[in-house]
Coordinates of C-alpha atoms in Angstrom, one line a residue:
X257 CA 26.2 -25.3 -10.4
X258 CA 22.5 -24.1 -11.2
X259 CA 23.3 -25.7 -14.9
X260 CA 24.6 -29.1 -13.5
X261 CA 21.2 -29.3 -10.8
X262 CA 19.1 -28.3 -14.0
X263 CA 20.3 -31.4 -15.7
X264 CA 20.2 -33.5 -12.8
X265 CA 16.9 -33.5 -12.2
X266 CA 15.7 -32.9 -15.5
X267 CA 16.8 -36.4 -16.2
X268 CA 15.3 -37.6 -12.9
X269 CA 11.7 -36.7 -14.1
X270 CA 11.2 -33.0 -12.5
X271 CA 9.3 -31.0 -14.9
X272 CA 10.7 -27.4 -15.6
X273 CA 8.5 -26.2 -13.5
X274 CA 9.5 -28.1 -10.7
X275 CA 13.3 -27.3 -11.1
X276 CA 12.1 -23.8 -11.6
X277 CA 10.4 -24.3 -7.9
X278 CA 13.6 -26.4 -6.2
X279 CA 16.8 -24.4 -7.8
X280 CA 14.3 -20.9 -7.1
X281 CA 15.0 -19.4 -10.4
X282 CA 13.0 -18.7 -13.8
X283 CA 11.5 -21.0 -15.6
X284 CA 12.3 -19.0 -18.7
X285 CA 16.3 -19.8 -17.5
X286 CA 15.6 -23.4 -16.8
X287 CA 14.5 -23.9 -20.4
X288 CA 17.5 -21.7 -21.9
X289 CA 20.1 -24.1 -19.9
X290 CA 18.4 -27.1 -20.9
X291 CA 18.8 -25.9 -24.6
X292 CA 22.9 -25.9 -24.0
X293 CA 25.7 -28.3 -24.1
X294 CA 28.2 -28.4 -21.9
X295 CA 30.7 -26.4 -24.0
X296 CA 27.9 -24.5 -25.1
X297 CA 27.1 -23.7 -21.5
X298 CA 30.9 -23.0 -20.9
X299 CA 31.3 -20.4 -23.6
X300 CA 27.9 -18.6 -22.3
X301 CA 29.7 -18.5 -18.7
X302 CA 32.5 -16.9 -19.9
X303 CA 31.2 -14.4 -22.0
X304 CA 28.8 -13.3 -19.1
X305 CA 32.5 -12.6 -17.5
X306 CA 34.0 -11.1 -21.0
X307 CA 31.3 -9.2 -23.0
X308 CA 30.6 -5.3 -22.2
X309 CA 27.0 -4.4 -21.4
X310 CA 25.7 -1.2 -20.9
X311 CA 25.2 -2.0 -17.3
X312 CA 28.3 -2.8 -16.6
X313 CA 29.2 0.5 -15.1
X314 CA 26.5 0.3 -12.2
X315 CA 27.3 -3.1 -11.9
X316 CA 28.9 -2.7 -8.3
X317 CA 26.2 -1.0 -7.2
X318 CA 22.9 -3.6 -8.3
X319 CA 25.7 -5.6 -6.8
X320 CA 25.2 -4.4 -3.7
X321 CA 21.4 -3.8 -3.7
X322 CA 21.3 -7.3 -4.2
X323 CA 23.4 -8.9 -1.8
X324 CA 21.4 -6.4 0.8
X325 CA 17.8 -7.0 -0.3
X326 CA 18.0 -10.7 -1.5
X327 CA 14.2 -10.1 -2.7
X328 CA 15.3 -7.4 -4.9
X329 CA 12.9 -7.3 -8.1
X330 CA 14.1 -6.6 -11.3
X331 CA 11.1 -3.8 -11.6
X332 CA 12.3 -2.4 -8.5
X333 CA 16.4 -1.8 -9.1
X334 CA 15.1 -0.4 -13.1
X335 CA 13.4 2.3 -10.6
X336 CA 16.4 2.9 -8.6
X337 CA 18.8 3.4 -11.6
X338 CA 16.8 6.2 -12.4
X339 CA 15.8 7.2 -8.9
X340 CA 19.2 7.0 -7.0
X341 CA 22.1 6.7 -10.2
X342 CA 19.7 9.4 -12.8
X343 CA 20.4 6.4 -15.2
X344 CA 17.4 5.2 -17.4
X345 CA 19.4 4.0 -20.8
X346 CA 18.1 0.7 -20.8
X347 CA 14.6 -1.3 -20.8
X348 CA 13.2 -2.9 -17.5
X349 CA 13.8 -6.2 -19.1
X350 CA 17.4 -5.7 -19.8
X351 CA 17.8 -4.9 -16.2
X352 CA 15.7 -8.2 -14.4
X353 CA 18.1 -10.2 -17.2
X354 CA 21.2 -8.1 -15.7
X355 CA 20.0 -9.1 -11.9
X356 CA 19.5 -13.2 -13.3
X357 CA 22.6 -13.0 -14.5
X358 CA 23.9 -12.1 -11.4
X359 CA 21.9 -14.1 -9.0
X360 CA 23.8 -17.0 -10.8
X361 CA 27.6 -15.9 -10.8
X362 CA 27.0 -14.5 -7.2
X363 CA 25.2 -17.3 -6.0
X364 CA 22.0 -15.2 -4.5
X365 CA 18.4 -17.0 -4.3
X366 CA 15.3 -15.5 -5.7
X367 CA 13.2 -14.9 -2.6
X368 CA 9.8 -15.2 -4.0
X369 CA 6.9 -12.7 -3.7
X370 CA 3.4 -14.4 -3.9
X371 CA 0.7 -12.2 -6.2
X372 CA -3.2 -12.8 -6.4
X373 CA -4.5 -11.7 -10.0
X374 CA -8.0 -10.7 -10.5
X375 CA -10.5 -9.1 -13.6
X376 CA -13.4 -6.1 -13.2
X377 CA -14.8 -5.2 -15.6
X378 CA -13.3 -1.8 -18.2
X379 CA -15.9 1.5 -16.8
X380 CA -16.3 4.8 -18.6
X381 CA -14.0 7.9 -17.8
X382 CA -14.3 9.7 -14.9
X383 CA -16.9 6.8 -13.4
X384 CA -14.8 5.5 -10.7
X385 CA -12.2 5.6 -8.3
X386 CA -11.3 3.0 -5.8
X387 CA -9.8 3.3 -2.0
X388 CA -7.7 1.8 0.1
X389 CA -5.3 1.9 3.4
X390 CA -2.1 -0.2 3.4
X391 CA 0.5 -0.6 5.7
X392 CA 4.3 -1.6 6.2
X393 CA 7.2 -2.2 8.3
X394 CA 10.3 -0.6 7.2
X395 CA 13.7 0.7 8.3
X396 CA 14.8 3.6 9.8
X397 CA 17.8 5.4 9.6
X398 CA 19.3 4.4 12.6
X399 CA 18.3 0.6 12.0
X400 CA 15.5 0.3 13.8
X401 CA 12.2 -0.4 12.8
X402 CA 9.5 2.1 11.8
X403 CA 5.7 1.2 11.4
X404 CA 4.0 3.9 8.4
X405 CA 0.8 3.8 7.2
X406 CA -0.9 5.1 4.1
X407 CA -3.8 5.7 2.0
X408 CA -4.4 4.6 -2.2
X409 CA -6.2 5.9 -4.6
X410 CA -6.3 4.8 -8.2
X411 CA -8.9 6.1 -11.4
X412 CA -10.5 2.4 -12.4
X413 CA -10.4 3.3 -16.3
X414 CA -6.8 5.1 -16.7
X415 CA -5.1 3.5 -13.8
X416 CA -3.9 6.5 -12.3
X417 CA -3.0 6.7 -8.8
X418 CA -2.4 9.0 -6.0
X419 CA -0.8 7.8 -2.4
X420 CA -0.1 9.8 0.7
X421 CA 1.5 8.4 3.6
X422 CA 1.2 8.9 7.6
X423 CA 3.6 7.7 10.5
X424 CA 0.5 7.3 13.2
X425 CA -2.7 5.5 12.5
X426 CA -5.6 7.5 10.5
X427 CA -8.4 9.4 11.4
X428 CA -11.7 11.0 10.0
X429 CA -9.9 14.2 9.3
X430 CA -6.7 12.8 7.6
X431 CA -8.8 10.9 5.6
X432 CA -10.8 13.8 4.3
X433 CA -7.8 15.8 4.0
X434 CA -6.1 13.3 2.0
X435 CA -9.7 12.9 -0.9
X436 CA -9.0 16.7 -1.1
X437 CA -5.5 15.7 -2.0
X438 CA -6.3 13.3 -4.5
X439 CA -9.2 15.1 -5.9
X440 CA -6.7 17.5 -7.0
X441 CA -4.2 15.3 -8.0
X442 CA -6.2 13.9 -10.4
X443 CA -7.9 17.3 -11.4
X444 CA -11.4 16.3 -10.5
X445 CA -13.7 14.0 -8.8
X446 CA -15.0 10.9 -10.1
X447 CA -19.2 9.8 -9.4
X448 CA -18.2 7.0 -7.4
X449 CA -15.9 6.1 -5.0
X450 CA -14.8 2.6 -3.6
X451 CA -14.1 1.3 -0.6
X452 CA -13.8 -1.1 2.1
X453 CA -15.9 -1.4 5.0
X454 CA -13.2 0.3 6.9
X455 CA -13.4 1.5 10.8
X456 CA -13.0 4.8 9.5
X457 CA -15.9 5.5 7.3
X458 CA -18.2 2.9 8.2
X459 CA -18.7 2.4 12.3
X460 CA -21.8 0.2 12.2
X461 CA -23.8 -1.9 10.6
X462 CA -27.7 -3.3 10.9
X463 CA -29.4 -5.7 8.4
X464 CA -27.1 -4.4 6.0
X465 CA -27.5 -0.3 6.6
X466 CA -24.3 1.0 6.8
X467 CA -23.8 4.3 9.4
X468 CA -21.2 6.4 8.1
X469 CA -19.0 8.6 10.3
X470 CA -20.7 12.0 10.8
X471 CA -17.5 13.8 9.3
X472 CA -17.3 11.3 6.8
X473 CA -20.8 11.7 5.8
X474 CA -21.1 15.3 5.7
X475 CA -17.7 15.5 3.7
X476 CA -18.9 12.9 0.5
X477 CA -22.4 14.6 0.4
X478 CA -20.7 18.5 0.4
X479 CA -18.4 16.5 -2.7
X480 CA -21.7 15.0 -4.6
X481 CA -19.7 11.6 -4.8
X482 CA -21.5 7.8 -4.7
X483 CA -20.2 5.6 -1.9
X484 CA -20.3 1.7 -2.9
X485 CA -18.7 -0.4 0.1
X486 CA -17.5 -3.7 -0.6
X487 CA -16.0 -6.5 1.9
X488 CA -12.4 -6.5 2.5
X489 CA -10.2 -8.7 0.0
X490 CA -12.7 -8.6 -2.2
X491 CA -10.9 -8.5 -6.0
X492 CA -14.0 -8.4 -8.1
X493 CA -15.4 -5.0 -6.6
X494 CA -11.9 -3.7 -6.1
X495 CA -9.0 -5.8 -7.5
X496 CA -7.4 -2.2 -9.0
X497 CA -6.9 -0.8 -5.6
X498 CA -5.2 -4.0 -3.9
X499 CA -2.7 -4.3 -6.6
X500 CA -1.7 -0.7 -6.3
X501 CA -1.5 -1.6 -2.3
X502 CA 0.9 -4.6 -3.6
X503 CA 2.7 -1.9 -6.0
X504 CA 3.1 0.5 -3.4
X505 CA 4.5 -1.6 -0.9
X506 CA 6.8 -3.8 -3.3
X507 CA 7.8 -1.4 -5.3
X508 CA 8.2 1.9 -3.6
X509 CA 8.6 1.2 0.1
X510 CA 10.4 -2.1 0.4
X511 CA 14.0 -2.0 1.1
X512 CA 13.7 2.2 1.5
X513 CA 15.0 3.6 4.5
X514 CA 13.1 6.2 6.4
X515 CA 14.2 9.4 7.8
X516 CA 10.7 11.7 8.2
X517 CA 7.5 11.7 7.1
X518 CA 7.8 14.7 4.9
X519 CA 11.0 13.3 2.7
X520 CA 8.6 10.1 2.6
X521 CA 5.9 11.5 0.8
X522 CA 8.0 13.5 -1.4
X523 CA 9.8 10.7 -2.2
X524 CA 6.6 8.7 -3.0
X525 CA 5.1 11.6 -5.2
X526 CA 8.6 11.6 -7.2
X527 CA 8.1 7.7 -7.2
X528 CA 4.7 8.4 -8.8
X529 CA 5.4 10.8 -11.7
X530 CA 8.7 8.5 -12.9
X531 CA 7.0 4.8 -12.2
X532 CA 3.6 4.8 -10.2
X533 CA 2.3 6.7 -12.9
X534 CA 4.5 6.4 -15.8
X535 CA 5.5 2.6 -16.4
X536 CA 3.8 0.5 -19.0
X537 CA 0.2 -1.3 -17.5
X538 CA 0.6 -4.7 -18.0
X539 CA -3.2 -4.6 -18.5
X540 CA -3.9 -2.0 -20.4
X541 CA -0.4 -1.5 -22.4
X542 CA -1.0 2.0 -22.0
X543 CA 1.1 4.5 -19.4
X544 CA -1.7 5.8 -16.7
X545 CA 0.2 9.5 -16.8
X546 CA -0.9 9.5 -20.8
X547 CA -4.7 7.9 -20.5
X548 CA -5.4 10.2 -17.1
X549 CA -4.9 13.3 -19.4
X550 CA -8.1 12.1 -21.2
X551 CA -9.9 10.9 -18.3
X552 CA -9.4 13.9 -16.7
X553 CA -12.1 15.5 -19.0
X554 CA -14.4 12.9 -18.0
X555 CA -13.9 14.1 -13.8
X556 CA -16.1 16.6 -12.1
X557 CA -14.1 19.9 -11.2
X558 CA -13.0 20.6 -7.5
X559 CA -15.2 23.3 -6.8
X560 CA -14.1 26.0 -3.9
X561 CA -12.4 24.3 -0.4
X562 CA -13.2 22.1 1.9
X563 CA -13.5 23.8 5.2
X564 CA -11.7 21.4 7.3
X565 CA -12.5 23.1 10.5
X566 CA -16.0 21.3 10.5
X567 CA -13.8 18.2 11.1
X568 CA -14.0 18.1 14.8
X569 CA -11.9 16.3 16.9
X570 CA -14.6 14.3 18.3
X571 CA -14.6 12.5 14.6
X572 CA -12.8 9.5 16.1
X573 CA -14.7 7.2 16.9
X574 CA -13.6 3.3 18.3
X575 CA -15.9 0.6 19.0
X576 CA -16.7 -0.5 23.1
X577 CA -15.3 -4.1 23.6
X578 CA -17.3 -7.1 25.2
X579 CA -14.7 -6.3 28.1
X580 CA -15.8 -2.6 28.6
X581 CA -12.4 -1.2 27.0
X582 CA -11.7 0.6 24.1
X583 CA -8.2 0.6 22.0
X584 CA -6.8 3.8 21.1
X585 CA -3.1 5.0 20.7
X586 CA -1.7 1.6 21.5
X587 CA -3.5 1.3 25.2
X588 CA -7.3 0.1 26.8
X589 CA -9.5 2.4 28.4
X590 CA -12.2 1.8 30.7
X591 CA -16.2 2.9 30.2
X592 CA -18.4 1.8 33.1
X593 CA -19.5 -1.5 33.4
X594 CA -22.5 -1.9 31.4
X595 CA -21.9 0.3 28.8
X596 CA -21.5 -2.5 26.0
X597 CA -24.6 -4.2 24.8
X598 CA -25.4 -6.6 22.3
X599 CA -28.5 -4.9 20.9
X600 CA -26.4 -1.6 20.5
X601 CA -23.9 -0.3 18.1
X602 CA -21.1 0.4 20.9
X603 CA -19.5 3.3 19.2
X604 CA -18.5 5.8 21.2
X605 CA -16.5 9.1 20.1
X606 CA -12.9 10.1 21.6
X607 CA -11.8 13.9 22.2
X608 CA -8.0 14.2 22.9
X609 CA -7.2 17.9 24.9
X610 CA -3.8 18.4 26.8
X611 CA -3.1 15.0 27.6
X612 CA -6.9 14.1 28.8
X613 CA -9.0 11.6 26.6
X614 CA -12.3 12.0 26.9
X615 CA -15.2 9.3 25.8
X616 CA -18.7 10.3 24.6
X617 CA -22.1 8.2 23.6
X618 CA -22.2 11.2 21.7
X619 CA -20.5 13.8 19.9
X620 CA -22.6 16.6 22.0
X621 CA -23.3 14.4 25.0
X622 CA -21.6 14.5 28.1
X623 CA -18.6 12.6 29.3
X624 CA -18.9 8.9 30.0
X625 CA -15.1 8.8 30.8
X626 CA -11.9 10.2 31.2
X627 CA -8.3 9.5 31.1
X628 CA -4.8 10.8 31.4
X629 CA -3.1 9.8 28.5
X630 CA 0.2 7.8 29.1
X631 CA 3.2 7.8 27.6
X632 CA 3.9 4.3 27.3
X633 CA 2.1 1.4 24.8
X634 CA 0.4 -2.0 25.8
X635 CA -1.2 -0.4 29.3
X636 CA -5.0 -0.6 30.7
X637 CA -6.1 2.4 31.7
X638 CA -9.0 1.7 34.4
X639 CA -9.6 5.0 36.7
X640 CA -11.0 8.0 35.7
X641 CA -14.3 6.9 34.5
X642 CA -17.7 9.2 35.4
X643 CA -20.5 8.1 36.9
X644 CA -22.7 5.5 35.1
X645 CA -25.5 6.6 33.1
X646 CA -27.7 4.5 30.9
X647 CA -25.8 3.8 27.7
X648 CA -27.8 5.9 24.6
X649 CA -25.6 5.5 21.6
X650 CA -25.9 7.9 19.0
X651 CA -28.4 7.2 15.9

């Protein structure tokens, strides 16, 4: 059928293009038909049906991935032959021709995935590293639905990347934890680091001076690492980082199933070494795994351990609403009427301790609110707040 609508509106004026757009297929197949004849067309069809291909074997199975996950990418079931089957005989394209193929003799649409490209400019070795937090929706293993989160990091020059996942929202202290990670995944730390203007490391900002978590602050001076915070979606400081986010999430975690958090990020590190890591650029022609083993001589050494005791609880931190609430764990909390002000920076820090949250101006001041935490989502949370004191946020 897709070769009779090809001709159809190719003789009604649609450019290829167009067709490629309506019949949601390649453009690269729209041409091909257009080359045949009928019989010429015929003959193909049938030896689709006759010839032997070296997928043939595992055809039942990208068979199946297909008709269960429509959006399917050719990139994606060339990871899972190796990943799931321990089949890698063939090259990537062979297997997205393998899947066209298919979409057309089993009659299943190309759901299509819309990317943003962008250029920065090519840095020395060990110069950079860029940082960001992603997350996604995906299934569990009893069908539901399970909400993960996670953090990237990729080398600017070799391409090299490190991810680490979490089934609860981040704080301070998971995101120090997780730079020790990557600093010794990558075998050393770069001079500067990149990153958005994210809740976590940046929790104010005044005429353009950014305030930097206390934690936060104390970890990347102890490291000897440059800070350079850009605006969010923003491709020319950071376009590296948000296509590893786009990687991550089309690539590794779309159509997985979860089971626990642990078998996740093993999953994901395996994911790295045989594709994050290993496939072809399409920038730089070059596989990250192979260019990081000369960056790596470029990286500052990890020197001793972090002591991650110094990361105190009281390192989260949310931001006082115009309402006198703050968000945190899925529920709003009450500080006294008054506390927010528009000349202030309305941070205040949160301590969790058997099932009590308490709110502080300031990491060693005293309590401007508590509150039984609940064990449901959504709720408003209004008692338990102290008596009022004249709001002094911390400096």
């Amino acid at each position: 059928m897709n070769y009779i609508d090809i001709q159809r509106l190719y003789k009604e004026g649609f450019s290829k293009s167009a067709i490629s757009r309506k019949l949601n297929i390649s453009r690269n197949r729209v041409i091909d038909y257009l080359k045949m004849t009928p019989e010429e067309f015929q003959e193909f069809a049938i030896s689709l049906q006759t010839r032997e291909k070296r997928l043939d074997p595992y055809h039942n199975d990208l068979l199946g991935w297909l008709r269960e996950h429509p959006d399917l990418t050719g990139a994606q079931a060339f990871d899972w032959l190796e990943e799931k089957l321990n089949f890698k005989g063939v090259a990537e394209n062979t297997v997205r021709n393998y899947l066209n193929d298919m979409r057309d003799i089993y009659h299943i649409p190309r759901v299509s995935i819309q990317r943003t490209y962008s250029s920065v400019p090519e840095l020395p070795m060990g110069q950079q590293a860029q940082v960001d937090f992603g997350q996604t929706v995906v299934k569990d293993k009893h069908g539901g639905n399970k909400r993960l989160f996670f953090i990237a990091f990729v080398l600017s020059h070799s391409q090299f990347k490190y991810v680490e996942w979490l089934d609860r929202p981040f704080r301070t202290a998971d995101v120090i934890r997780m730079h020790e990670n990557a600093f010794h995944h990558f075998g050393g730390i770069p001079t500067e680091m990149v990153y958005d203007q994210d809740a976590l490391l940046a929790i104010s900002e005044n005429a353009g001076d950014l305030i930097m978590t206390a934690e936060f602050t104390k970890y990347h001076q102890t490291r000897q690492f440059t800070i350079h915070l850009c605006r969010k979606s923003d491709p020319e400081s950071k376009g590296k980082i948000e296509q590893v986010v786009k990687f991550v999430k089309n690539n590794f975690s779309k159509n997985r199933v979860f089971d626990n958090i642990t078998d996740w990020n093993i999953s994901c590190n395996a994911w790295l070494k045989r594709t994050g890591n290993y496939k072809v650029h399409h920038n730089t022609k070059k596989r990250p795994s192979e260019v990081h083993a000369l960056e790596k001589q470029h990286l500052r050494k990890v020197s001793g351990t972090y002591i991650f005791e110094n990361v105190l609880s009281a390192s989260i931190t949310r931001r006082i609403q115009k309402d006198n609430v703050i968000r945190f764990g899925g529920n709003r909390y009450s500080v006294p009427r008054g506390t927010y002000r528009q000349d202030a920076s309305n941070i205040v820090y949160l301590q969790e301790d058997e099932g009590i949250l308490y709110i502080k101006l300031k990491q060693t001041g005293s309590i401007l609110a508590k509150h039984q935490i609940p064990e449901g989502r959504g709720l408003l949370i209004a008692n338990g707040t102290c008596p009022k004191e004249r709001p002094s946020f911390e400096k």
